[in-house]
Amino acid sequence: MNKRHWSFLLGGLLVALLLAGVVSNYASSHPDGLDSSLLKGCTVNADDEITGGSCPAQQAKDHELADSPLADYGVRGIGNDFVSTGLSGVLGVLLTFAVGGGLFWLARRRTPATPATTTASTDPADEAAQSTGTR
């Protein structure tokens, strides 16, 4: 890979890290379309806790990985929400970049492409001339 490709790749990684580490903290805290559709029919308080009504969200259960180190868009054990969210985003970008880069590395072409071989002439006069060395 030449220098131009590396600079493009590293530039894209830098932009992704900046977006994940800083801009992600300014994302909307309101529920997305799926969350809001699951809450239809229920009443919720200011903390988005269900206080009454009937809706599909009442049957929701915690995910098996709800207590993992990167659950809920943050890093467990870091008290500052801004730093926790940013660090979680940066770790996610780096992990995705590493996995993607590893897969591309495994799938790369290991030997250079061989040049197309010239086709042998099918003209009998050419074949006779090549065999006798005259032309």
Short mmCIF file of N, CA and C in Angstrom, two decimals:
data_model
loop_
_atom_site.label_atom_id
_atom_site.label_comp_id
_atom_site.label_asym_id
_atom_site.label_seq_id
_atom_site.Cartn_x
_atom_site.Cartn_y
_atom_site.Cartn_z
N MET A 1 0.86 -1.17 0.00
CA MET A 1 0.00 0.00 0.00
C MET A 1 0.90 1.23 0.00
N ASN A 2 0.55 2.18 -0.84
CA ASN A 2 1.42 3.35 -0.91
C ASN A 2 1.06 4.38 0.16
N LYS A 3 1.85 5.43 0.20
CA LYS A 3 1.71 6.44 1.26
C LYS A 3 0.35 7.14 1.21
N ARG A 4 -0.18 7.32 0.02
CA ARG A 4 -1.47 8.00 -0.11
C ARG A 4 -2.59 7.16 0.52
N HIS A 5 -2.53 5.86 0.32
CA HIS A 5 -3.54 4.99 0.92
C HIS A 5 -3.45 5.00 2.45
N TRP A 6 -2.23 4.96 2.97
CA TRP A 6 -2.05 4.99 4.43
C TRP A 6 -2.57 6.30 5.02
N SER A 7 -2.31 7.42 4.35
CA SER A 7 -2.77 8.70 4.90
C SER A 7 -4.30 8.78 4.87
N PHE A 8 -4.91 8.24 3.82
CA PHE A 8 -6.37 8.22 3.75
C PHE A 8 -6.95 7.34 4.86
N LEU A 9 -6.36 6.18 5.07
CA LEU A 9 -6.80 5.25 6.10
C LEU A 9 -6.65 5.85 7.50
N LEU A 10 -5.52 6.44 7.77
CA LEU A 10 -5.29 7.05 9.08
C LEU A 10 -6.16 8.29 9.29
N GLY A 11 -6.40 9.05 8.22
CA GLY A 11 -7.31 10.20 8.32
C GLY A 11 -8.72 9.77 8.67
N GLY A 12 -9.20 8.70 8.02
CA GLY A 12 -10.53 8.18 8.33
C GLY A 12 -10.62 7.66 9.75
N LEU A 13 -9.56 7.01 10.21
CA LEU A 13 -9.53 6.52 11.59
C LEU A 13 -9.56 7.68 12.57
N LEU A 14 -8.83 8.74 12.26
CA LEU A 14 -8.81 9.92 13.15
C LEU A 14 -10.18 10.57 13.22
N VAL A 15 -10.86 10.70 12.09
CA VAL A 15 -12.21 11.29 12.08
C VAL A 15 -13.17 10.41 12.89
N ALA A 16 -13.09 9.10 12.71
CA ALA A 16 -13.97 8.18 13.46
C ALA A 16 -13.70 8.27 14.95
N LEU A 17 -12.43 8.36 15.34
CA LEU A 17 -12.09 8.49 16.76
C LEU A 17 -12.60 9.80 17.34
N LEU A 18 -12.49 10.87 16.57
CA LEU A 18 -12.99 12.18 17.03
C LEU A 18 -14.50 12.15 17.20
N LEU A 19 -15.20 11.58 16.23
CA LEU A 19 -16.66 11.50 16.33
C LEU A 19 -17.08 10.63 17.51
N ALA A 20 -16.44 9.49 17.67
CA ALA A 20 -16.81 8.57 18.74
C ALA A 20 -16.42 9.10 20.11
N GLY A 21 -15.28 9.77 20.20
CA GLY A 21 -14.78 10.22 21.49
C GLY A 21 -15.37 11.52 21.99
N VAL A 22 -15.74 12.40 21.07
CA VAL A 22 -16.21 13.73 21.49
C VAL A 22 -17.66 13.96 21.09
N VAL A 23 -17.95 13.83 19.81
CA VAL A 23 -19.27 14.19 19.30
C VAL A 23 -20.35 13.26 19.83
N SER A 24 -20.02 12.02 20.14
CA SER A 24 -21.03 11.08 20.64
C SER A 24 -21.64 11.54 21.95
N ASN A 25 -20.93 12.36 22.71
CA ASN A 25 -21.46 12.87 23.97
C ASN A 25 -22.61 13.85 23.76
N TYR A 26 -22.73 14.38 22.55
CA TYR A 26 -23.78 15.36 22.27
C TYR A 26 -24.96 14.74 21.53
N ALA A 27 -25.00 13.43 21.43
CA ALA A 27 -26.12 12.74 20.78
C ALA A 27 -27.37 12.89 21.64
N SER A 28 -28.51 12.77 21.03
CA SER A 28 -29.78 12.93 21.73
C SER A 28 -29.95 11.84 22.78
N SER A 29 -30.43 12.24 23.94
CA SER A 29 -30.70 11.27 25.00
C SER A 29 -32.13 10.75 24.93
N HIS A 30 -32.93 11.28 24.00
CA HIS A 30 -34.30 10.82 23.83
C HIS A 30 -34.29 9.47 23.13
N PRO A 31 -35.29 8.63 23.43
CA PRO A 31 -35.29 7.29 22.82
C PRO A 31 -35.42 7.36 21.31
N ASP A 32 -34.84 6.36 20.65
CA ASP A 32 -34.94 6.29 19.20
C ASP A 32 -36.30 5.73 18.80
N GLY A 33 -36.50 5.49 17.53
CA GLY A 33 -37.79 5.03 17.03
C GLY A 33 -38.25 3.72 17.63
N LEU A 34 -37.34 2.77 17.78
CA LEU A 34 -37.71 1.47 18.34
C LEU A 34 -38.13 1.63 19.80
N ASP A 35 -37.35 2.37 20.57
CA ASP A 35 -37.70 2.56 21.99
C ASP A 35 -39.02 3.28 22.14
N SER A 36 -39.23 4.33 21.35
CA SER A 36 -40.48 5.08 21.49
C SER A 36 -41.68 4.27 21.04
N SER A 37 -41.53 3.41 20.02
CA SER A 37 -42.66 2.59 19.60
C SER A 37 -42.99 1.52 20.63
N LEU A 38 -41.98 1.02 21.34
CA LEU A 38 -42.24 0.05 22.41
C LEU A 38 -42.93 0.68 23.62
N LEU A 39 -42.81 2.00 23.76
CA LEU A 39 -43.42 2.69 24.89
C LEU A 39 -44.84 3.18 24.60
N LYS A 40 -45.33 2.99 23.37
CA LYS A 40 -46.69 3.45 23.05
C LYS A 40 -47.70 2.68 23.89
N GLY A 41 -48.56 3.42 24.54
CA GLY A 41 -49.57 2.83 25.42
C GLY A 41 -49.20 2.93 26.88
N CYS A 42 -47.97 3.31 27.18
CA CYS A 42 -47.53 3.46 28.56
C CYS A 42 -47.31 4.93 28.88
N THR A 43 -47.39 5.24 30.16
CA THR A 43 -47.00 6.57 30.60
C THR A 43 -45.64 6.44 31.28
N VAL A 44 -44.78 7.42 31.04
CA VAL A 44 -43.43 7.40 31.59
C VAL A 44 -43.17 8.70 32.33
N ASN A 45 -42.26 8.63 33.29
CA ASN A 45 -41.89 9.84 34.03
C ASN A 45 -40.68 10.50 33.36
N ALA A 46 -40.12 11.50 33.99
CA ALA A 46 -39.00 12.25 33.42
C ALA A 46 -37.75 11.40 33.24
N ASP A 47 -37.64 10.33 34.02
CA ASP A 47 -36.48 9.44 33.91
C ASP A 47 -36.73 8.28 32.95
N ASP A 48 -37.79 8.38 32.14
CA ASP A 48 -38.18 7.34 31.18
C ASP A 48 -38.50 6.01 31.84
N GLU A 49 -38.99 6.05 33.07
CA GLU A 49 -39.44 4.84 33.76
C GLU A 49 -40.94 4.71 33.54
N ILE A 50 -41.41 3.50 33.29
CA ILE A 50 -42.83 3.26 33.03
C ILE A 50 -43.60 3.39 34.35
N THR A 51 -44.61 4.25 34.33
CA THR A 51 -45.40 4.48 35.55
C THR A 51 -46.82 3.94 35.42
N GLY A 52 -47.27 3.61 34.22
CA GLY A 52 -48.62 3.08 34.07
C GLY A 52 -48.89 2.72 32.62
N GLY A 53 -50.10 2.19 32.40
CA GLY A 53 -50.50 1.81 31.06
C GLY A 53 -50.04 0.40 30.71
N SER A 54 -50.16 0.08 29.43
CA SER A 54 -49.77 -1.24 28.96
C SER A 54 -49.05 -1.08 27.63
N CYS A 55 -47.83 -1.62 27.55
CA CYS A 55 -47.03 -1.51 26.33
C CYS A 55 -46.04 -2.67 26.28
N PRO A 56 -45.49 -2.94 25.08
CA PRO A 56 -44.52 -4.04 24.94
C PRO A 56 -43.25 -3.86 25.78
N ALA A 57 -42.90 -2.64 26.11
CA ALA A 57 -41.67 -2.40 26.86
C ALA A 57 -41.73 -2.97 28.28
N GLN A 58 -42.93 -3.24 28.78
CA GLN A 58 -43.05 -3.80 30.13
C GLN A 58 -42.52 -5.23 30.21
N GLN A 59 -42.47 -5.93 29.09
CA GLN A 59 -41.95 -7.29 29.09
C GLN A 59 -40.44 -7.33 28.82
N ALA A 60 -39.82 -6.18 28.69
CA ALA A 60 -38.39 -6.14 28.38
C ALA A 60 -37.57 -6.68 29.55
N LYS A 61 -36.51 -7.40 29.20
CA LYS A 61 -35.61 -7.95 30.21
C LYS A 61 -34.22 -7.41 29.93
N ASP A 62 -33.37 -7.46 30.93
CA ASP A 62 -31.98 -7.05 30.74
C ASP A 62 -31.28 -8.03 29.81
N HIS A 63 -30.39 -7.50 29.02
CA HIS A 63 -29.59 -8.32 28.12
C HIS A 63 -28.58 -9.11 28.94
N GLU A 64 -28.14 -10.24 28.40
CA GLU A 64 -27.19 -11.09 29.12
C GLU A 64 -25.87 -10.37 29.40
N LEU A 65 -25.53 -9.41 28.56
CA LEU A 65 -24.28 -8.66 28.73
C LEU A 65 -24.50 -7.28 29.34
N ALA A 66 -25.61 -7.10 30.04
CA ALA A 66 -25.93 -5.79 30.61
C ALA A 66 -24.92 -5.33 31.65
N ASP A 67 -24.19 -6.27 32.25
CA ASP A 67 -23.19 -5.88 33.25
C ASP A 67 -21.77 -5.97 32.69
N SER A 68 -21.63 -5.97 31.36
CA SER A 68 -20.30 -6.02 30.75
C SER A 68 -19.60 -4.66 30.90
N PRO A 69 -18.30 -4.62 30.71
CA PRO A 69 -17.56 -3.37 30.92
C PRO A 69 -17.98 -2.21 30.02
N LEU A 70 -18.54 -2.47 28.84
CA LEU A 70 -18.92 -1.40 27.92
C LEU A 70 -20.43 -1.29 27.73
N ALA A 71 -21.21 -1.74 28.68
CA ALA A 71 -22.67 -1.69 28.56
C ALA A 71 -23.17 -0.25 28.70
N ASP A 72 -24.31 0.02 28.06
CA ASP A 72 -25.00 1.31 28.15
C ASP A 72 -24.15 2.48 27.68
N TYR A 73 -23.38 2.29 26.62
CA TYR A 73 -22.60 3.36 25.99
C TYR A 73 -21.64 4.03 26.95
N GLY A 74 -21.06 3.28 27.83
CA GLY A 74 -20.10 3.83 28.78
C GLY A 74 -19.14 2.75 29.25
N VAL A 75 -18.15 3.18 30.00
CA VAL A 75 -17.17 2.25 30.57
C VAL A 75 -17.45 2.15 32.06
N ARG A 76 -17.72 0.92 32.50
CA ARG A 76 -18.03 0.72 33.91
C ARG A 76 -16.83 1.11 34.76
N GLY A 77 -17.08 1.79 35.85
CA GLY A 77 -16.02 2.16 36.78
C GLY A 77 -15.53 3.58 36.60
N ILE A 78 -15.96 4.27 35.55
CA ILE A 78 -15.57 5.66 35.34
C ILE A 78 -16.77 6.53 35.70
N GLY A 79 -16.59 7.39 36.67
CA GLY A 79 -17.69 8.20 37.20
C GLY A 79 -18.10 9.35 36.30
N ASN A 80 -17.19 9.91 35.53
CA ASN A 80 -17.50 11.03 34.67
C ASN A 80 -18.18 10.51 33.41
N ASP A 81 -19.46 10.90 33.19
CA ASP A 81 -20.23 10.40 32.05
C ASP A 81 -19.61 10.81 30.71
N PHE A 82 -19.09 12.02 30.62
CA PHE A 82 -18.50 12.50 29.37
C PHE A 82 -17.29 11.64 28.99
N VAL A 83 -16.42 11.40 29.94
CA VAL A 83 -15.22 10.58 29.70
C VAL A 83 -15.61 9.13 29.44
N SER A 84 -16.56 8.62 30.19
CA SER A 84 -16.99 7.23 30.05
C SER A 84 -17.58 6.97 28.66
N THR A 85 -18.46 7.86 28.21
CA THR A 85 -19.06 7.70 26.89
C THR A 85 -18.02 7.85 25.78
N GLY A 86 -17.16 8.84 25.90
CA GLY A 86 -16.12 9.05 24.90
C GLY A 86 -15.15 7.88 24.82
N LEU A 87 -14.74 7.39 25.96
CA LEU A 87 -13.81 6.25 25.99
C LEU A 87 -14.46 4.99 25.42
N SER A 88 -15.73 4.80 25.70
CA SER A 88 -16.46 3.66 25.14
C SER A 88 -16.50 3.75 23.62
N GLY A 89 -16.75 4.94 23.10
CA GLY A 89 -16.78 5.13 21.65
C GLY A 89 -15.42 4.88 21.02
N VAL A 90 -14.36 5.40 21.64
CA VAL A 90 -13.00 5.21 21.12
C VAL A 90 -12.63 3.73 21.14
N LEU A 91 -12.94 3.03 22.22
CA LEU A 91 -12.64 1.61 22.29
C LEU A 91 -13.42 0.83 21.23
N GLY A 92 -14.66 1.22 20.99
CA GLY A 92 -15.46 0.56 19.96
C GLY A 92 -14.88 0.77 18.57
N VAL A 93 -14.44 1.99 18.27
CA VAL A 93 -13.83 2.27 16.96
C VAL A 93 -12.54 1.47 16.80
N LEU A 94 -11.70 1.47 17.83
CA LEU A 94 -10.43 0.74 17.73
C LEU A 94 -10.65 -0.76 17.58
N LEU A 95 -11.62 -1.31 18.31
CA LEU A 95 -11.91 -2.73 18.20
C LEU A 95 -12.45 -3.06 16.80
N THR A 96 -13.35 -2.24 16.30
CA THR A 96 -13.89 -2.46 14.95
C THR A 96 -12.80 -2.34 13.90
N PHE A 97 -11.93 -1.35 14.04
CA PHE A 97 -10.82 -1.16 13.11
C PHE A 97 -9.88 -2.36 13.14
N ALA A 98 -9.59 -2.86 14.33
CA ALA A 98 -8.68 -4.00 14.47
C ALA A 98 -9.28 -5.26 13.85
N VAL A 99 -10.56 -5.52 14.11
CA VAL A 99 -11.20 -6.71 13.55
C VAL A 99 -11.30 -6.59 12.03
N GLY A 100 -11.73 -5.42 11.54
CA GLY A 100 -11.82 -5.22 10.10
C GLY A 100 -10.46 -5.31 9.42
N GLY A 101 -9.45 -4.68 10.01
CA GLY A 101 -8.11 -4.76 9.45
C GLY A 101 -7.58 -6.17 9.45
N GLY A 102 -7.86 -6.92 10.51
CA GLY A 102 -7.43 -8.32 10.57
C GLY A 102 -8.10 -9.16 9.50
N LEU A 103 -9.39 -8.93 9.27
CA LEU A 103 -10.09 -9.69 8.23
C LEU A 103 -9.55 -9.35 6.84
N PHE A 104 -9.29 -8.06 6.59
CA PHE A 104 -8.71 -7.68 5.30
C PHE A 104 -7.31 -8.25 5.15
N TRP A 105 -6.56 -8.30 6.23
CA TRP A 105 -5.20 -8.86 6.18
C TRP A 105 -5.25 -10.34 5.83
N LEU A 106 -6.23 -11.04 6.42
CA LEU A 106 -6.37 -12.48 6.13
C LEU A 106 -6.83 -12.72 4.70
N ALA A 107 -7.64 -11.82 4.17
CA ALA A 107 -8.21 -12.02 2.84
C ALA A 107 -7.34 -11.42 1.73
N ARG A 108 -6.24 -10.81 2.07
CA ARG A 108 -5.42 -10.14 1.05
C ARG A 108 -4.85 -11.15 0.06
N ARG A 109 -4.46 -10.63 -1.07
CA ARG A 109 -3.82 -11.46 -2.09
C ARG A 109 -2.39 -11.70 -1.65
N ARG A 110 -2.01 -12.92 -1.51
CA ARG A 110 -0.69 -13.24 -0.97
C ARG A 110 0.39 -13.29 -2.04
N THR A 111 0.02 -13.57 -3.28
CA THR A 111 1.01 -13.59 -4.35
C THR A 111 0.62 -12.56 -5.39
N PRO A 112 1.59 -11.94 -6.02
CA PRO A 112 1.23 -10.96 -7.04
C PRO A 112 0.52 -11.63 -8.21
N ALA A 113 -0.35 -10.87 -8.82
CA ALA A 113 -1.08 -11.42 -9.96
C ALA A 113 -0.11 -11.73 -11.08
N THR A 114 -0.28 -12.88 -11.70
CA THR A 114 0.61 -13.25 -12.80
C THR A 114 0.13 -12.56 -14.06
N PRO A 115 1.07 -12.10 -14.90
CA PRO A 115 0.64 -11.43 -16.13
C PRO A 115 -0.01 -12.43 -17.06
N ALA A 116 -0.91 -11.94 -17.88
CA ALA A 116 -1.61 -12.82 -18.81
C ALA A 116 -0.60 -13.40 -19.79
N THR A 117 -0.68 -14.69 -19.99
CA THR A 117 0.24 -15.33 -20.92
C THR A 117 -0.26 -15.12 -22.33
N THR A 118 0.69 -14.99 -23.25
CA THR A 118 0.29 -14.80 -24.64
C THR A 118 -0.20 -16.12 -25.19
N THR A 119 -1.21 -16.04 -26.01
CA THR A 119 -1.76 -17.26 -26.57
C THR A 119 -0.90 -17.72 -27.73
N ALA A 120 -0.74 -19.00 -27.85
CA ALA A 120 0.06 -19.56 -28.94
C ALA A 120 -0.68 -19.38 -30.25
N SER A 121 0.04 -19.19 -31.30
CA SER A 121 -0.55 -19.00 -32.62
C SER A 121 -1.15 -20.32 -33.10
N THR A 122 -2.28 -20.23 -33.72
CA THR A 122 -2.92 -21.43 -34.25
C THR A 122 -2.72 -21.55 -35.76
N ASP A 123 -1.96 -20.63 -36.32
CA ASP A 123 -1.69 -20.68 -37.75
C ASP A 123 -0.62 -21.74 -38.02
N PRO A 124 -0.90 -22.78 -38.84
CA PRO A 124 0.08 -23.84 -39.10
C PRO A 124 1.38 -23.32 -39.69
N ALA A 125 1.34 -22.25 -40.49
CA ALA A 125 2.57 -21.70 -41.08
C ALA A 125 3.46 -21.11 -40.01
N ASP A 126 2.86 -20.46 -39.01
CA ASP A 126 3.65 -19.90 -37.90
C ASP A 126 4.27 -21.00 -37.06
N GLU A 127 3.53 -22.07 -36.83
CA GLU A 127 4.06 -23.17 -36.03
C GLU A 127 5.22 -23.84 -36.74
N ALA A 128 5.11 -24.01 -38.07
CA ALA A 128 6.19 -24.61 -38.86
C ALA A 128 7.43 -23.74 -38.85
N ALA A 129 7.22 -22.43 -38.94
CA ALA A 129 8.35 -21.51 -38.95
C ALA A 129 9.04 -21.48 -37.59
N GLN A 130 8.27 -21.60 -36.51
CA GLN A 130 8.88 -21.61 -35.18
C GLN A 130 9.66 -22.89 -34.94
N SER A 131 9.17 -24.01 -35.46
CA SER A 131 9.85 -25.28 -35.23
C SER A 131 11.14 -25.39 -36.04
N THR A 132 11.18 -24.76 -37.21
CA THR A 132 12.40 -24.84 -38.04
C THR A 132 13.32 -23.66 -37.77
N GLY A 133 12.84 -22.65 -37.07
CA GLY A 133 13.66 -21.48 -36.76
C GLY A 133 13.73 -20.50 -37.91
N THR A 134 12.93 -20.68 -38.93
CA THR A 134 12.94 -19.75 -40.06
C THR A 134 11.70 -18.89 -40.01
N ARG A 135 11.87 -17.73 -40.53
CA ARG A 135 10.73 -16.85 -40.55
C ARG A 135 10.97 -15.73 -41.49
#
